Amino acid sequence: MKVLIKGGTLVDDAGEYRQDLLIDGELISRLAPDISPSEADSVIDARGLLVMPGGIDVHTHFNIDVGIARSCDDFFTGTRAAACGGTTTIIDHMGFGPAGCNLHHQLGVYHDYAQNSAVIDYSFHGVIQHIDDAILEELASMVHDEGISSFKFYLTYQYHLQDRDTLRLLQRLKEVGALATVHPENDAVVNFNRRRFIAEGKGAPIWHALSRPAACEAEAIGRTLNLAHLAGDAPLYIVHLSNGLGLDYIRLAQAQNQPVWAETCPQYLLLDINRYLEPDGLKYILSPPLRPRTEQDKLWVGLVAGDIDTVATDHCTFPLAQRREMASDDFTRCPNGLPGVENRMALLFSEGVATGRISRSRFVALTSANPARLFGLWPQKGNLNPGSDADLVLFDPECTRVIHHADLHDSVDYSPWEGFTCHGYPVMTLSRGNIIYQHGRFTGQAGRGRFLHRKPFTCQRSVQI
Ligand code: URP
Ligand code: ZN
Ligand code: ZN
């Protein structure tokens, strides 16, 4: 089956081209200024549209068990929502398993979650919940046999690592060709503040934000950067960066050629701490929390300058009804996380490209090409080159659309983006040559998504990605 995408403007992370694009089966087969419709079985009219590599969201939590609750989007509804927002690949962060379990245990659990459910291609980040010799040994087979070439460790929550274990882990990940990703928040600060606030009767959502101030995140970022340096400049990826001081520390490390990359999320660029003062402030409980407006401005500077490399969502959904039931007078009882997997591309396009802050190519770099390079998916994903998977998003840069949760495809009961006006919106998504979303309708299939066996980590910071 050959599909011709005709008349569009192709955009990749290197530039823009007025070219037609021919798909043969699951792959991009040819680009040329004028390909005859007679070469194809069907033609998609892309006049006025941008044709870009499908989005890669490297930070989701589908079906995650966080102990007090399970996130309500599973690999079907979560990837369906992703597809309807122009995302064609996700890399999900595995949740913690039973105490003492090995790395393969959670991998098996996650394969079972995703296998017959995902509508787009997917992989997982391994999760580190304790360190011993057996875990360090097992990392090699996770990378080389299982195709899991990135791992997340936490500096807060139940299974956070101590410095000695972080150091051992970072050294070993470098050795086996994997990228360390870190949730950086100072556990002692978080718990000290939470206990104090609750004892003082301060259970409203705003106290969640005040219990985890920017310095609490920045301290953990600085500490991990130094440990990564001491581990022989082990590669490090900072997830969900939310503040400017942390970004300054990252810049300093990058300036010294330390192999360090950073991710932020639309909520840290576009929503601020005042949301917690709304009557349903529980909607916005996530960690790190939303910050004062001034932090958003600093993140935008970093995004434009190239200090921040990716924009992901951290999609992790708990219904508002459940949040109210569990945590109406105590923010510490509220499961953490925000929806957003369907809105990432449109929000960043609207607030980044349509406002003139970033170019369309930089948009592709942040949402697709850089994630593909960093997480072992390049060149199969993240570009428009012949031979790559025909994972595409067709984007109408001129249309205006207001986000209403009723139009979205997740399974939660609200959107933090309700009422937000997007300038530019995805109109079609193709996954390996198949149209899975078109003009507001999901047209894909559960179980069509494939597990992606990712390559070991090889990026260098000195090479601008
Ligand atoms: O609050 C958040 N971000 N929940 C998801 C888990 C995590 O820390 O990324
Ligand atoms: Zn995290
Ligand atoms: Zn997360």
Coordinates of C-alpha atoms and ligand atoms in Angstrom, one line a residue:
M1 CA 0.0 0.0 0.0
K2 CA 1.5 3.3 -1.1
V3 CA 0.2 6.6 0.3
L4 CA 1.2 10.0 -1.1
I5 CA 1.2 13.1 1.1
K6 CA 0.9 15.9 -1.4
G7 CA 1.4 19.6 -1.2
G8 CA 2.5 19.9 2.4
T9 CA 5.4 21.7 4.0
L10 CA 7.8 19.1 5.5
V11 CA 9.4 20.2 8.7
D12 CA 12.2 18.3 10.5
D13 CA 14.7 19.4 13.1
A14 CA 17.0 20.8 10.4
G15 CA 14.6 22.9 8.3
E16 CA 11.5 23.2 6.1
Y17 CA 11.0 21.9 2.6
R18 CA 8.1 22.1 0.1
Q19 CA 8.1 18.4 -0.8
D20 CA 5.7 15.6 -1.4
L21 CA 6.2 12.5 0.7
L22 CA 5.6 8.9 -0.4
I23 CA 4.9 6.1 2.1
D24 CA 5.4 2.5 1.1
G25 CA 3.9 0.2 3.6
E26 CA 5.1 1.2 7.0
L27 CA 8.1 3.3 5.9
I28 CA 8.8 6.7 4.3
S29 CA 10.0 5.8 0.8
R30 CA 10.7 9.0 -1.1
L31 CA 10.6 12.8 -0.9
A32 CA 10.5 14.9 -4.0
P33 CA 9.0 18.3 -5.0
D34 CA 6.3 16.7 -7.2
I35 CA 5.4 13.1 -6.9
S36 CA 2.7 11.9 -9.3
P37 CA -0.5 10.5 -7.7
S38 CA -0.2 7.7 -10.1
E39 CA 2.6 6.3 -8.0
A40 CA 0.3 5.8 -5.0
D41 CA -2.8 3.9 -4.0
S42 CA -4.2 6.9 -2.1
V43 CA -3.4 10.6 -1.8
I44 CA -3.6 12.8 1.2
D45 CA -4.1 16.5 0.4
A46 CA -1.7 18.4 2.7
R47 CA -1.9 21.8 1.1
G48 CA -1.6 24.4 3.9
L49 CA -0.5 21.8 6.4
L50 CA 2.8 21.1 8.0
V51 CA 4.0 17.5 7.8
M52 CA 6.2 16.7 10.7
P53 CA 7.7 13.6 12.5
G54 CA 5.1 12.2 14.9
G55 CA 5.6 13.4 18.5
I56 CA 7.6 11.3 20.9
D57 CA 6.5 11.7 24.5
V58 CA 9.2 10.2 26.7
H59 CA 7.5 10.8 30.0
T60 CA 4.1 9.1 30.7
H61 CA 2.7 7.0 33.5
F62 CA 0.0 4.8 32.1
N63 CA -1.7 2.4 34.6
I64 CA 0.8 3.2 37.2
D65 CA 0.2 1.9 40.7
V66 CA 1.4 4.6 43.1
G67 CA 0.4 2.8 46.3
I68 CA -2.6 4.9 47.2
A69 CA -4.2 4.7 43.8
R70 CA -3.7 3.6 40.2
S71 CA -3.6 6.1 37.3
C72 CA -6.8 5.9 35.3
D73 CA -5.3 6.0 31.8
D74 CA -4.1 2.6 30.7
F75 CA -2.0 1.8 27.6
F76 CA -5.1 1.9 25.5
T77 CA -6.7 5.2 26.6
G78 CA -3.4 6.8 27.2
T79 CA -1.9 6.0 23.8
R80 CA -5.3 6.8 22.1
A81 CA -5.2 10.3 23.6
A82 CA -1.5 10.6 22.6
A83 CA -2.4 9.6 19.0
C84 CA -5.2 12.2 18.9
G85 CA -2.7 14.9 19.8
G86 CA -0.1 14.0 17.2
T87 CA 2.1 11.7 19.3
T88 CA 3.2 8.4 17.7
T89 CA 5.6 7.0 20.3
I90 CA 5.6 7.1 24.1
I91 CA 8.2 5.9 26.6
D92 CA 6.4 5.1 29.8
H93 CA 8.1 5.3 33.2
M94 CA 7.5 2.0 35.0
G95 CA 6.1 2.2 38.5
F96 CA 7.6 0.6 41.5
G97 CA 7.0 -3.2 42.0
P98 CA 7.0 -5.3 45.2
A99 CA 9.8 -4.5 47.6
G100 CA 13.0 -6.2 46.5
C101 CA 11.9 -7.2 43.1
N102 CA 14.4 -7.2 40.3
L103 CA 14.3 -5.1 37.1
H104 CA 12.9 -7.8 34.9
H105 CA 10.0 -8.2 37.2
Q106 CA 8.6 -4.8 36.4
L107 CA 9.5 -5.1 32.7
G108 CA 7.3 -8.2 32.5
V109 CA 4.5 -6.4 34.3
Y110 CA 4.7 -3.5 31.8
H111 CA 4.9 -5.7 28.7
D112 CA 1.6 -7.3 29.9
Y113 CA 0.1 -3.8 30.4
A114 CA 1.0 -2.6 27.0
Q115 CA 1.0 -5.6 24.7
N116 CA -2.6 -5.8 23.5
S117 CA -3.5 -2.3 24.4
A118 CA -1.2 0.3 22.9
V119 CA -2.3 2.0 19.7
I120 CA 1.1 3.6 19.0
D121 CA 4.7 2.3 19.4
Y122 CA 6.1 2.3 22.9
S123 CA 8.9 1.5 25.2
F124 CA 9.6 1.8 28.9
H125 CA 12.2 3.4 31.1
G126 CA 13.4 0.9 33.7
V127 CA 12.8 1.9 37.4
I128 CA 15.4 1.6 40.1
Q129 CA 14.0 1.0 43.5
H130 CA 17.0 -0.4 45.3
I131 CA 20.7 -1.0 44.5
D132 CA 22.7 -4.1 45.2
D133 CA 25.2 -6.2 43.2
A134 CA 22.5 -8.2 41.5
I135 CA 20.6 -5.1 40.3
L136 CA 23.8 -3.6 39.0
E137 CA 24.6 -6.8 37.2
E138 CA 21.1 -7.1 35.8
L139 CA 21.3 -3.7 34.1
A140 CA 23.4 -5.1 31.3
S141 CA 20.8 -7.6 30.2
M142 CA 18.0 -4.9 30.5
V143 CA 20.0 -2.8 28.0
H144 CA 21.4 -5.3 25.6
D145 CA 18.8 -8.1 25.7
E146 CA 15.6 -6.2 26.5
G147 CA 16.2 -2.9 24.7
I148 CA 15.7 -0.8 27.8
S149 CA 18.4 1.8 27.6
S150 CA 17.2 4.4 30.2
F151 CA 16.3 4.1 33.8
K152 CA 14.7 6.4 36.3
F153 CA 15.7 6.8 39.9
Y154 CA 14.1 9.0 42.5
L155 CA 15.5 11.2 45.2
T156 CA 12.2 11.3 47.0
Y157 CA 9.2 9.0 47.4
Q158 CA 9.3 5.5 49.0
Y159 CA 12.2 4.1 47.1
H160 CA 14.5 7.1 46.8
L161 CA 18.2 6.4 46.6
Q162 CA 21.0 7.5 48.9
D163 CA 24.1 9.2 47.5
R164 CA 26.3 6.1 47.7
D165 CA 23.7 4.1 45.7
T166 CA 23.2 6.9 43.2
L167 CA 27.0 7.0 42.6
R168 CA 27.2 3.2 42.0
L169 CA 24.2 3.3 39.7
L170 CA 25.4 6.2 37.6
Q171 CA 28.8 4.5 37.1
R172 CA 27.2 1.3 36.1
L173 CA 24.7 2.9 33.7
K174 CA 27.5 4.6 31.9
E175 CA 29.3 1.3 31.7
V176 CA 26.4 -0.6 30.2
G177 CA 25.4 2.2 27.8
A178 CA 22.3 3.5 29.4
L179 CA 21.0 7.0 30.2
A180 CA 20.2 7.8 33.9
T181 CA 17.0 9.9 34.4
V182 CA 16.3 11.4 37.8
H183 CA 13.4 12.7 39.7
P184 CA 15.2 15.4 41.7
E185 CA 13.6 16.6 44.9
N186 CA 15.2 16.7 48.3
D187 CA 13.3 14.1 50.3
A188 CA 14.2 15.5 53.8
V189 CA 12.9 18.9 52.8
V190 CA 9.7 17.5 51.4
N191 CA 8.9 15.4 54.4
F192 CA 9.9 18.0 57.0
N193 CA 7.6 20.5 55.3
R194 CA 4.7 18.1 54.8
R195 CA 4.6 17.1 58.4
R196 CA 4.9 20.6 59.7
F197 CA 2.2 22.0 57.5
I198 CA -0.3 19.2 58.3
A199 CA 0.4 19.6 62.0
E200 CA -0.4 23.3 61.6
G201 CA -3.7 22.5 59.8
K202 CA -2.3 23.6 56.4
G203 CA -3.9 21.0 54.2
A204 CA -5.1 23.1 51.3
P205 CA -3.5 22.5 47.8
I206 CA -1.3 25.6 47.9
W207 CA 0.6 24.0 50.8
H208 CA 1.6 21.2 48.4
A209 CA 3.5 23.8 46.3
L210 CA 5.0 25.5 49.4
S211 CA 6.2 22.2 50.8
R212 CA 8.3 21.5 47.7
P213 CA 9.9 24.9 46.9
A214 CA 12.2 25.5 43.9
A215 CA 15.3 25.2 46.0
C216 CA 14.2 21.7 47.1
E217 CA 14.3 20.6 43.5
A218 CA 17.3 22.6 42.5
E219 CA 19.4 21.2 45.4
A220 CA 18.7 17.7 44.2
I221 CA 19.5 18.6 40.7
G222 CA 22.8 20.1 41.7
R223 CA 23.7 17.1 43.9
T224 CA 22.9 14.7 41.1
L225 CA 24.9 16.7 38.6
N226 CA 27.9 16.5 40.9
L227 CA 27.5 12.8 41.5
A228 CA 27.2 12.2 37.8
H229 CA 30.5 14.1 37.3
L230 CA 32.1 12.1 40.1
A231 CA 30.9 8.9 38.5
G232 CA 33.1 9.7 35.5
D233 CA 30.7 12.1 33.7
A234 CA 27.9 9.6 33.5
P235 CA 25.2 10.7 31.2
L236 CA 22.2 12.3 33.0
Y237 CA 18.8 13.4 32.0
I238 CA 16.8 15.6 34.3
V239 CA 13.1 15.0 34.1
H240 CA 10.3 17.5 34.6
L241 CA 12.4 20.5 35.2
S242 CA 10.3 23.2 36.8
N243 CA 12.5 26.0 38.0
G244 CA 15.3 28.5 37.0
L245 CA 17.8 27.7 39.7
G246 CA 17.9 24.1 38.7
L247 CA 18.3 25.2 35.1
D248 CA 21.3 27.4 36.1
Y249 CA 22.9 24.4 37.6
I250 CA 22.3 22.4 34.5
R251 CA 23.7 25.2 32.3
L252 CA 26.8 25.2 34.4
A253 CA 27.3 21.5 34.0
Q254 CA 26.6 21.7 30.2
A255 CA 29.1 24.6 29.9
Q256 CA 31.7 22.2 31.3
N257 CA 30.8 19.7 28.7
Q258 CA 29.1 17.4 31.2
P259 CA 26.7 15.0 29.3
V260 CA 23.5 16.4 30.8
W261 CA 20.2 16.9 29.2
A262 CA 16.9 18.4 30.5
E263 CA 13.2 17.9 29.9
T264 CA 10.4 20.2 30.9
C265 CA 6.7 19.9 30.5
P266 CA 3.9 22.2 29.2
Q267 CA 2.5 22.6 32.7
Y268 CA 5.8 24.2 34.0
L269 CA 5.9 26.5 31.0
L270 CA 2.2 27.6 31.0
L271 CA 0.5 27.1 34.4
D272 CA 1.5 28.8 37.6
I273 CA 1.2 28.4 41.4
N274 CA -2.0 30.5 41.6
R275 CA -3.8 27.5 40.2
Y276 CA -3.7 25.9 43.6
L277 CA -5.8 28.8 44.9
E278 CA -8.7 27.8 42.6
P279 CA -11.7 26.1 44.3
D280 CA -10.5 22.8 42.7
G281 CA -6.8 23.4 43.3
L282 CA -6.4 19.6 43.8
K283 CA -6.5 19.3 40.0
Y284 CA -3.0 20.6 39.8
I285 CA -1.3 18.5 42.4
L286 CA 1.9 17.1 40.9
S287 CA 5.6 16.9 41.8
P288 CA 7.5 19.1 41.3
P289 CA 4.6 21.5 41.8
L290 CA 3.6 24.5 39.6
R291 CA 5.8 27.4 40.3
P292 CA 5.5 31.2 40.3
R293 CA 5.2 32.9 37.0
T294 CA 8.8 34.1 37.1
E295 CA 10.0 30.5 36.8
Q296 CA 8.0 29.9 33.6
D297 CA 9.9 32.8 32.0
K298 CA 13.2 31.3 32.9
L299 CA 12.2 28.0 31.5
W300 CA 11.2 29.6 28.2
V301 CA 14.6 31.3 28.0
G302 CA 16.3 27.9 28.5
L303 CA 14.0 26.3 25.9
V304 CA 14.8 28.9 23.3
A305 CA 18.5 28.9 24.0
G306 CA 18.9 25.1 23.7
D307 CA 19.6 24.4 27.4
I308 CA 16.4 22.4 27.6
D309 CA 16.3 19.5 25.1
T310 CA 12.9 18.0 25.3
V311 CA 9.3 18.7 26.2
A312 CA 7.4 15.7 27.6
T313 CA 4.1 15.6 29.6
D314 CA 4.5 13.4 32.7
H315 CA 0.9 12.4 31.9
C316 CA -0.3 10.7 35.0
T317 CA -4.1 10.8 35.6
F318 CA -6.2 10.7 38.7
P319 CA -9.8 11.8 38.4
L320 CA -10.8 15.0 40.1
A321 CA -13.6 13.1 41.9
Q322 CA -11.1 10.7 43.3
R323 CA -8.8 13.6 44.3
R324 CA -11.6 15.3 46.2
E325 CA -12.6 12.1 47.9
M326 CA -9.1 11.3 49.0
A327 CA -7.6 14.7 49.8
S328 CA -10.2 17.4 50.3
D329 CA -8.6 18.7 53.5
D330 CA -5.1 17.1 53.2
F331 CA -2.9 17.6 50.1
T332 CA -0.6 14.8 51.2
R333 CA -3.3 12.3 50.5
C334 CA -3.7 13.4 46.9
P335 CA -2.2 11.1 44.3
N336 CA 0.3 13.2 42.2
G337 CA 0.2 13.8 38.5
L338 CA -1.5 15.7 35.6
P339 CA -3.1 14.8 32.3
G340 CA -1.7 16.3 29.1
V341 CA -0.5 13.6 26.6
E342 CA -3.1 14.8 24.0
N343 CA -2.2 18.5 24.4
R344 CA 1.6 18.6 24.4
M345 CA 2.1 19.2 20.7
A346 CA -0.7 21.8 20.3
L347 CA 0.3 23.7 23.4
L348 CA 4.0 23.9 22.5
F349 CA 3.2 24.8 19.0
S350 CA 0.8 27.5 20.1
E351 CA 2.8 29.0 22.9
G352 CA 6.2 28.4 21.3
V353 CA 5.9 28.6 17.5
A354 CA 2.8 30.8 17.0
T355 CA 4.1 33.3 19.5
G356 CA 7.4 33.4 17.6
R357 CA 9.5 32.1 20.5
I358 CA 10.8 29.0 18.7
S359 CA 11.0 28.0 15.1
R360 CA 9.0 25.1 13.6
S361 CA 12.3 23.1 13.4
R362 CA 13.1 23.7 17.0
F363 CA 9.5 22.5 17.8
V364 CA 10.3 19.2 16.0
A365 CA 13.6 18.9 17.8
L366 CA 11.9 19.3 21.2
T367 CA 9.0 17.1 20.6
S368 CA 10.4 14.3 18.4
A369 CA 14.0 14.4 17.1
N370 CA 15.8 15.0 20.4
P371 CA 13.7 12.4 22.2
A372 CA 14.5 9.9 19.5
R373 CA 18.2 10.6 19.6
L374 CA 18.5 10.6 23.4
F375 CA 16.4 7.4 23.9
G376 CA 17.8 5.1 21.2
L377 CA 15.1 5.4 18.6
W378 CA 17.0 7.4 15.9
P379 CA 16.8 7.1 12.9
Q380 CA 13.8 4.8 13.0
K381 CA 11.8 7.6 14.7
G382 CA 12.0 11.4 14.9
N383 CA 12.7 12.3 11.3
L384 CA 11.3 12.3 7.8
N385 CA 14.1 10.5 6.0
P386 CA 13.4 7.6 3.5
G387 CA 13.7 4.4 5.4
S388 CA 12.3 5.7 8.7
D389 CA 8.9 4.7 10.1
A390 CA 6.1 6.7 8.5
D391 CA 5.1 8.2 11.9
L392 CA 3.7 11.6 11.0
V393 CA 1.6 14.4 12.2
L394 CA -0.2 16.7 9.8
F395 CA -0.6 20.0 11.6
D396 CA -2.8 22.9 10.6
P397 CA -0.8 26.0 11.7
E398 CA -3.7 28.4 11.0
C399 CA -6.6 26.8 12.8
T400 CA -7.6 27.9 16.3
R401 CA -9.0 25.4 18.7
V402 CA -10.2 25.8 22.3
I403 CA -9.4 22.8 24.5
H404 CA -12.4 21.2 26.2
H405 CA -12.1 18.0 28.1
A406 CA -15.2 16.6 26.4
D407 CA -13.3 16.5 23.1
L408 CA -10.3 14.7 24.5
H409 CA -9.6 11.0 24.4
D410 CA -8.2 10.1 27.8
S411 CA -10.3 8.6 30.6
V412 CA -9.9 11.1 33.3
D413 CA -12.7 13.6 34.2
Y414 CA -11.0 17.0 33.7
S415 CA -8.3 18.8 31.9
P416 CA -5.9 21.3 33.4
W417 CA -6.0 22.9 30.0
E418 CA -9.8 23.5 29.9
G419 CA -10.5 26.7 27.9
F420 CA -7.0 27.1 26.7
T421 CA -6.9 28.5 23.1
C422 CA -4.5 26.7 20.8
H423 CA -3.2 28.4 17.6
G424 CA -2.4 25.5 15.4
Y425 CA -3.7 21.9 15.9
P426 CA -3.0 18.4 14.6
V427 CA -5.5 17.3 12.0
M428 CA -4.1 13.9 11.2
T429 CA -1.7 11.3 12.7
L430 CA -0.1 8.4 11.0
S431 CA 1.5 5.5 12.7
R432 CA 3.8 3.4 10.5
G433 CA 1.7 4.6 7.5
N434 CA -1.7 4.0 9.0
I435 CA -4.1 6.9 9.7
I436 CA -4.9 6.6 13.4
Y437 CA -6.4 10.0 13.9
Q438 CA -8.2 12.3 11.6
H439 CA -10.2 15.5 12.1
G440 CA -11.0 14.9 15.8
R441 CA -11.7 11.2 15.4
F442 CA -9.6 8.3 16.6
T443 CA -9.3 5.7 13.9
G444 CA -6.6 3.4 15.3
Q445 CA -6.7 0.0 16.9
A446 CA -5.8 -1.4 20.4
G447 CA -2.8 -3.6 20.2
R448 CA -1.4 -2.2 16.9
G449 CA 1.4 -0.4 18.8
R450 CA 4.7 -2.3 18.9
F451 CA 7.3 -2.5 21.6
L452 CA 10.5 -0.7 20.5
H453 CA 13.7 -2.4 21.4
R454 CA 15.9 0.7 21.9
K455 CA 19.5 1.1 21.2
P456 CA 22.1 1.7 23.9
F457 CA 22.8 5.3 24.7
T458 CA 25.5 7.1 22.6
C459 CA 24.8 10.8 22.6
Q460 CA 27.4 13.4 23.4
R461 CA 26.6 16.8 24.8
S462 CA 29.2 18.5 22.7
V463 CA 27.2 17.5 19.6
Q464 CA 24.2 19.9 19.5
I465 CA 21.1 17.8 19.2
Ligands
URP1 O1 3.5 14.2 40.2 C1 4.0 13.5 39.4 N1 4.9 14.0 38.6 N2 3.6 12.2 39.2 C2 4.2 11.3 38.4 C3 5.4 10.6 39.0 C4 6.6 11.4 38.8 O2 7.3 11.8 39.7 O3 7.0 11.7 37.7
ZN2 ZN 9.1 12.2 38.6
ZN3 ZN 6.7 11.2 35.9

